[in-house]
Amino acid sequence: MMQNVHLAPETDEDDLYSGYNDYNPTYDTEELENDTAFQQAVRTSHGRRPPDGVTRPMTAVRAAGFTKAALRGSAFDPLGQSRGPAPPLEAKNEDSPEEKIRQLEKKVNELVEESCIANSCGDLKLALEKAKDAGRKERVLVRQREQVTTPENINLDLTYSVLFNLASQYSANEMYAEALNTYQVIVKNKMFSNAGRLKVNMGNIYLKQRNYSKAIKFYRMALDQIPSVHKEMRIKIMQNIGVTFIKTGQYSDAINSFEHIMSMAPNLKAGFNLILSYFAVGDRDKMKKAFQKLIAVPLEIDEDDKYISPSDDPHTNLVIEAIKNDHLRQMERERKAMAEKYIMTAAKLIAPVIETSFAVGYDWCVEVVKASQYVELANDLEINKAITYLRQKDFNQAVETLKMFEKKDSRVKSAAATNLSFLYYLENEFSQASSYADLAVNSDRYNPSALTNKGNTVFANGDYEKAAEFYKEALRNDSSCTEALYNIGLTYKKLNRLDEALDCFLKLHAILRNSAQVLYQIANVYELMEDPNQAIEWLMQLISVVPTDSRALSKLGELYDSEGDKSQAFQYYYESYRYFPSNIEVIEWLGAYYIDTQFCEKAIQYFERASLIQPTQVKWQLMVASCFRRSGNYQKALDTYKDIHRKFPENVECLRFLVRLCTDIGLKEVQEYATKLKRLEKMKEIREQRIKSGRDSSGGSRSRREGSAGSDSGQNCSASSKGERLSAKLRALPGTNEPYESSSNKEIDASYVDPLGPQIERPKTAAKKRIDEDDFADEELGDDLLPE
């Protein structure tokens, strides 16, 4: 121990470097190997023992895996696997109040979610039922919570969701009173934060009910309760207020609202409504300024350049191809289309009133558009100007306006040429229509309207095969071009390819479900295919679309008559007559029907109407007289025949009936009428002999070669066949008390056929088709003008 003790120097002389070599031997690591105490502590736990006489404190945590049993030879098991599986978890007590409340709350949330899903799927009735069920269960939940916990622990968010969903479903089902009551429950509850904005919904309901004063009141209350930081919400509410003022006719208040919106956060709807308000008050200068504000509204969409590949990098091209039609791109297209629609509509609205004339006003709008971001709309406005000229029946100005586009780019040139072709086609100037159709097709080969117009001009020239090719090409470019599909069906009908025509019209029917033209064409094709049952079925669909179409009704009557169903035929002919009482074919059929059924009195009114429609046709007046005679009213029949004789003194048939009537009644005028009848018959014989002698002289050389007997025989046969074609013989009715029918075999006047004989057939009608496939007006083959 003494070797580590350093004695102080005996001298008092200070050593500046003394003590530097002094160190604690504890830190001497070089001698640790020779330190017996340290080596013993490393080999055993001797070093952790406290010094002699000091008690070591007990540790709180025992060493992992160390047990006394290990000293007795047990296996090392630090994870305690030898103890077996853990005991099972304690089962939940489902009868506890807390668990019941938790399950009921889950069920309420599920019902609210199901109600929202049903509403999004369009099942409004189911959505309302689910919302009501959620409301009932939520009230039960609240009562159970009040029994178990304090009122502060009630789930207000769930209550708010249930009530709000219920009010929304009431409103969707147009149960406005119930919806307003439910919204009032939410708004009046002070525990619901931000419930004031629901007054916007209440205002919307009052607006639907046309209670405009209350709608404005609730909109303003909502506006007062929404903080100024929510600018977008406040702008929308102000827009609702402006729209409500427009509906009430308070245009000055509406102008104030929309001007504030356009100054704070301009948008397309507010700009357009501002133009409408200025138009209503007739302020020209303000209309111009509002139109310029509308043009200046930013679209906030990217340019189309980003969809053009700048290089040939395959990865970049794939990315561009993927975003060309994604949801963002579709939204941009919709926003741009909406902006163009507002601008075009506003220009058409204000152009006639902002300047001295319509043309000057349109030119001003075009110049403003050219100086804006909507430069491409200027050409569309010019074309719209031409269409407006068309609506004003100013065809020359329309043509001049469209001809200005002949030097424009291909798209505009094609559009203008298409309209010019359409105009010339309507005026039946097929050469001009064809030339402009060629120009439109050459400018834009993928323009379906141009190809359709070209097909129309070829069709008008009778080249149906070539016309079909143009229509097919139009369909290849645009499968939704209904004009081309309709026209190709007509073309196949002309070519007698009825199966293909039917296929075209059935496809068109799948697109245009309620098109009367298409339904008629399908029925007509089935009629041409000699399938009257199918024709009748499709005509029934047609009259369900246009129940007052007299042509369709008469066609149905004709088909039922051909099938032998007289009662159904009468029903549809009568309906046709009721809607259009001037159709001669229908009148004739109805009159003949009543004669066939021995109701001559009812037939009189139809033949009298026919005589009013065609007063120069003697046969209708003769039919009226015949009906009077058959019904036993001889005096009325005699008066009618006398009236006919005054109007048509050379009518032989009228004189014959006058002679017979006067003879049987015993009138003195019989001799006068008999003399006139003989004179007319003699004149008729002289006329026929002259015609016969003229034929003999013209065919004299042939008669000399063939012999006179043969010639006479041939002439007699010719006269006989002609008489059979042009006239009908009166046959005597059974019974001896019928002296008014001619019993001789003399032929009566060819212009009249008396249907009163029992063997006379009813005259067949040939009702004109509702849509004549030969009529190629714009209703059939004409292509629509370019849409806005």
Tab-separated table of N, CA, C and O in Angstrom, residues 195-246:
chain	number	residue	atom	x	y	z
A	195	ALA	N	-76.678	24.851	-38.073
A	195	ALA	CA	-77.948	24.416	-38.647
A	195	ALA	C	-78.619	25.524	-39.448
A	195	ALA	O	-79.538	25.264	-40.217
A	196	GLY	N	-78.146	26.759	-39.272
A	196	GLY	CA	-78.766	27.876	-39.974
A	196	GLY	C	-78.673	27.786	-41.475
A	196	GLY	O	-79.555	28.264	-42.190
A	197	ARG	N	-77.609	27.149	-41.981
A	197	ARG	CA	-77.462	27.060	-43.433
A	197	ARG	C	-78.526	26.161	-44.063
A	197	ARG	O	-78.717	26.189	-45.268
A	198	LEU	N	-79.216	25.355	-43.231
A	198	LEU	CA	-80.292	24.542	-43.792
A	198	LEU	C	-81.479	25.389	-44.231
A	198	LEU	O	-82.373	24.898	-44.927
A	199	LYS	N	-81.492	26.647	-43.850
A	199	LYS	CA	-82.555	27.527	-44.334
A	199	LYS	C	-82.461	27.743	-45.845
A	199	LYS	O	-83.443	28.142	-46.470
A	200	VAL	N	-81.293	27.474	-46.423
A	200	VAL	CA	-81.173	27.493	-47.887
A	200	VAL	C	-82.065	26.418	-48.487
A	200	VAL	O	-82.794	26.651	-49.470
A	201	ASN	N	-82.034	25.232	-47.891
A	201	ASN	CA	-82.896	24.146	-48.376
A	201	ASN	C	-84.367	24.495	-48.213
A	201	ASN	O	-85.193	24.177	-49.080
A	202	MET	N	-84.693	25.137	-47.128
A	202	MET	CA	-86.076	25.545	-46.922
A	202	MET	C	-86.489	26.586	-47.967
A	202	MET	O	-87.603	26.553	-48.503
A	203	GLY	N	-85.569	27.492	-48.276
A	203	GLY	CA	-85.845	28.460	-49.337
A	203	GLY	C	-86.045	27.792	-50.687
A	203	GLY	O	-86.905	28.198	-51.471
A	204	ASN	N	-85.261	26.748	-50.957
A	204	ASN	CA	-85.430	26.021	-52.214
A	204	ASN	C	-86.807	25.369	-52.306
A	204	ASN	O	-87.418	25.331	-53.379
A	205	ILE	N	-87.285	24.847	-51.171
A	205	ILE	CA	-88.615	24.237	-51.173
A	205	ILE	C	-89.689	25.282	-51.439
A	205	ILE	O	-90.619	25.068	-52.230
A	206	TYR	N	-89.562	26.434	-50.805
A	206	TYR	CA	-90.542	27.497	-51.059
A	206	TYR	C	-90.475	27.972	-52.510
A	206	TYR	O	-91.493	28.348	-53.105
A	207	LEU	N	-89.284	27.947	-53.097
A	207	LEU	CA	-89.149	28.326	-54.506
A	207	LEU	C	-89.876	27.327	-55.395
A	207	LEU	O	-90.541	27.704	-56.376
A	208	LYS	N	-89.765	26.022	-55.080
A	208	LYS	CA	-90.490	25.015	-55.852
A	208	LYS	C	-91.996	25.178	-55.698
A	208	LYS	O	-92.751	24.900	-56.630
A	209	GLN	N	-92.425	25.634	-54.524
A	209	GLN	CA	-93.841	25.865	-54.300
A	209	GLN	C	-94.321	27.207	-54.845
A	209	GLN	O	-95.482	27.553	-54.682
A	210	ARG	N	-93.404	27.946	-55.479
A	210	ARG	CA	-93.690	29.274	-56.047
A	210	ARG	C	-94.113	30.275	-54.975
A	210	ARG	O	-94.828	31.235	-55.258
A	211	ASN	N	-93.674	30.036	-53.763
A	211	ASN	CA	-93.883	31.002	-52.688
A	211	ASN	C	-92.617	31.858	-52.609
A	211	ASN	O	-91.758	31.677	-51.750
A	212	TYR	N	-92.527	32.808	-53.549
A	212	TYR	CA	-91.266	33.516	-53.761
A	212	TYR	C	-90.903	34.445	-52.605
A	212	TYR	O	-89.720	34.605	-52.290
A	213	SER	N	-91.881	35.037	-51.955
A	213	SER	CA	-91.556	35.948	-50.853
A	213	SER	C	-90.904	35.196	-49.702
A	213	SER	O	-89.897	35.650	-49.134
A	214	LYS	N	-91.439	34.018	-49.345
A	214	LYS	CA	-90.818	33.228	-48.273
A	214	LYS	C	-89.473	32.663	-48.702
A	214	LYS	O	-88.556	32.532	-47.883
A	215	ALA	N	-89.347	32.328	-49.982
A	215	ALA	CA	-88.056	31.830	-50.467
A	215	ALA	C	-86.978	32.887	-50.278
A	215	ALA	O	-85.888	32.599	-49.757
A	216	ILE	N	-87.277	34.128	-50.668
A	216	ILE	CA	-86.300	35.212	-50.500
A	216	ILE	C	-86.014	35.439	-49.019
A	216	ILE	O	-84.854	35.650	-48.606
A	217	LYS	N	-87.044	35.355	-48.169
A	217	LYS	CA	-86.863	35.549	-46.728
A	217	LYS	C	-85.894	34.523	-46.154
A	217	LYS	O	-84.953	34.876	-45.423
A	218	PHE	N	-86.065	33.246	-46.509
A	218	PHE	CA	-85.193	32.213	-45.949
A	218	PHE	C	-83.795	32.282	-46.556
A	218	PHE	O	-82.814	31.970	-45.873
A	219	TYR	N	-83.709	32.658	-47.830
A	219	TYR	CA	-82.364	32.836	-48.405
A	219	TYR	C	-81.596	33.923	-47.669
A	219	TYR	O	-80.401	33.768	-47.362
A	220	ARG	N	-82.264	35.013	-47.356
A	220	ARG	CA	-81.584	36.116	-46.657
A	220	ARG	C	-81.245	35.723	-45.223
A	220	ARG	O	-80.189	36.117	-44.705
A	221	MET	N	-82.111	34.957	-44.562
A	221	MET	CA	-81.786	34.484	-43.216
A	221	MET	C	-80.561	33.580	-43.252
A	221	MET	O	-79.679	33.665	-42.373
A	222	ALA	N	-80.489	32.707	-44.258
A	222	ALA	CA	-79.312	31.839	-44.383
A	222	ALA	C	-78.069	32.662	-44.667
A	222	ALA	O	-76.987	32.389	-44.129
A	223	LEU	N	-78.221	33.699	-45.492
A	223	LEU	CA	-77.072	34.545	-45.824
A	223	LEU	C	-76.549	35.271	-44.592
A	223	LEU	O	-75.332	35.447	-44.427
A	224	ASP	N	-77.447	35.648	-43.690
A	224	ASP	CA	-77.022	36.338	-42.470
A	224	ASP	C	-76.295	35.404	-41.513
A	224	ASP	O	-75.439	35.858	-40.730
A	225	GLN	N	-76.605	34.116	-41.539
A	225	GLN	CA	-76.030	33.177	-40.582
A	225	GLN	C	-74.762	32.494	-41.093
A	225	GLN	O	-74.145	31.738	-40.346
A	226	ILE	N	-74.406	32.726	-42.340
A	226	ILE	CA	-73.198	32.108	-42.883
A	226	ILE	C	-72.059	33.107	-42.795
A	226	ILE	O	-72.191	34.253	-43.273
A	227	PRO	N	-70.926	32.752	-42.204
A	227	PRO	CA	-69.809	33.700	-42.060
A	227	PRO	C	-69.293	34.170	-43.417
A	227	PRO	O	-69.436	33.499	-44.440
A	228	SER	N	-68.664	35.328	-43.384
A	228	SER	CA	-68.157	35.921	-44.622
A	228	SER	C	-66.982	35.141	-45.200
A	228	SER	O	-66.645	35.315	-46.379
A	229	VAL	N	-66.366	34.275	-44.402
A	229	VAL	CA	-65.239	33.507	-44.923
A	229	VAL	C	-65.704	32.445	-45.919
A	229	VAL	O	-64.937	32.004	-46.766
A	230	HIS	N	-66.972	32.050	-45.844
A	230	HIS	CA	-67.516	31.065	-46.780
A	230	HIS	C	-68.048	31.799	-48.013
A	230	HIS	O	-69.257	31.924	-48.223
A	231	LYS	N	-67.136	32.307	-48.812
A	231	LYS	CA	-67.526	33.166	-49.935
A	231	LYS	C	-68.318	32.400	-50.994
A	231	LYS	O	-69.296	32.908	-51.545
A	232	GLU	N	-67.884	31.188	-51.295
A	232	GLU	CA	-68.550	30.436	-52.356
A	232	GLU	C	-70.000	30.139	-52.000
A	232	GLU	O	-70.901	30.270	-52.841
A	233	MET	N	-70.243	29.780	-50.745
A	233	MET	CA	-71.608	29.494	-50.310
A	233	MET	C	-72.459	30.754	-50.365
A	233	MET	O	-73.623	30.721	-50.796
A	234	ARG	N	-71.917	31.864	-49.967
A	234	ARG	CA	-72.668	33.119	-49.989
A	234	ARG	C	-72.993	33.537	-51.421
A	234	ARG	O	-74.096	34.033	-51.704
A	235	ILE	N	-72.065	33.299	-52.351
A	235	ILE	CA	-72.310	33.648	-53.755
A	235	ILE	C	-73.460	32.814	-54.311
A	235	ILE	O	-74.336	33.310	-55.028
A	236	LYS	N	-73.481	31.527	-53.968
A	236	LYS	CA	-74.552	30.666	-54.463
A	236	LYS	C	-75.910	31.097	-53.915
A	236	LYS	O	-76.922	31.071	-54.631
A	237	ILE	N	-75.953	31.492	-52.644
A	237	ILE	CA	-77.216	31.947	-52.068
A	237	ILE	C	-77.674	33.233	-52.740
A	237	ILE	O	-78.871	33.404	-53.061
A	238	MET	N	-76.740	34.142	-52.985
A	238	MET	CA	-77.108	35.382	-53.672
A	238	MET	C	-77.610	35.102	-55.086
A	238	MET	O	-78.497	35.788	-55.595
A	239	GLN	N	-77.038	34.082	-55.716
A	239	GLN	CA	-77.517	33.719	-57.052
A	239	GLN	C	-78.954	33.202	-56.981
A	239	GLN	O	-79.785	33.518	-57.849
A	240	ASN	N	-79.270	32.414	-55.946
A	240	ASN	CA	-80.640	31.970	-55.754
A	240	ASN	C	-81.586	33.145	-55.533
A	240	ASN	O	-82.717	33.161	-56.031
A	241	ILE	N	-81.123	34.119	-54.777
A	241	ILE	CA	-81.958	35.302	-54.535
A	241	ILE	C	-82.220	36.034	-55.844
A	241	ILE	O	-83.351	36.458	-56.131
A	242	GLY	N	-81.184	36.170	-56.689
A	242	GLY	CA	-81.363	36.845	-57.969
A	242	GLY	C	-82.337	36.108	-58.881
A	242	GLY	O	-83.192	36.729	-59.535
A	243	VAL	N	-82.236	34.781	-58.919
A	243	VAL	CA	-83.159	33.991	-59.749
A	243	VAL	C	-84.592	34.147	-59.255
A	243	VAL	O	-85.542	34.264	-60.050
A	244	THR	N	-84.767	34.182	-57.931
A	244	THR	CA	-86.107	34.358	-57.379
A	244	THR	C	-86.675	35.723	-57.731
A	244	THR	O	-87.871	35.861	-58.051
A	245	PHE	N	-85.830	36.753	-57.708
A	245	PHE	CA	-86.291	38.086	-58.112
A	245	PHE	C	-86.711	38.108	-59.584
A	245	PHE	O	-87.682	38.773	-59.957
A	246	ILE	N	-85.993	37.372	-60.435
A	246	ILE	CA	-86.390	37.298	-61.851
A	246	ILE	C	-87.761	36.659	-61.987
A	246	ILE	O	-88.610	37.107	-62.768
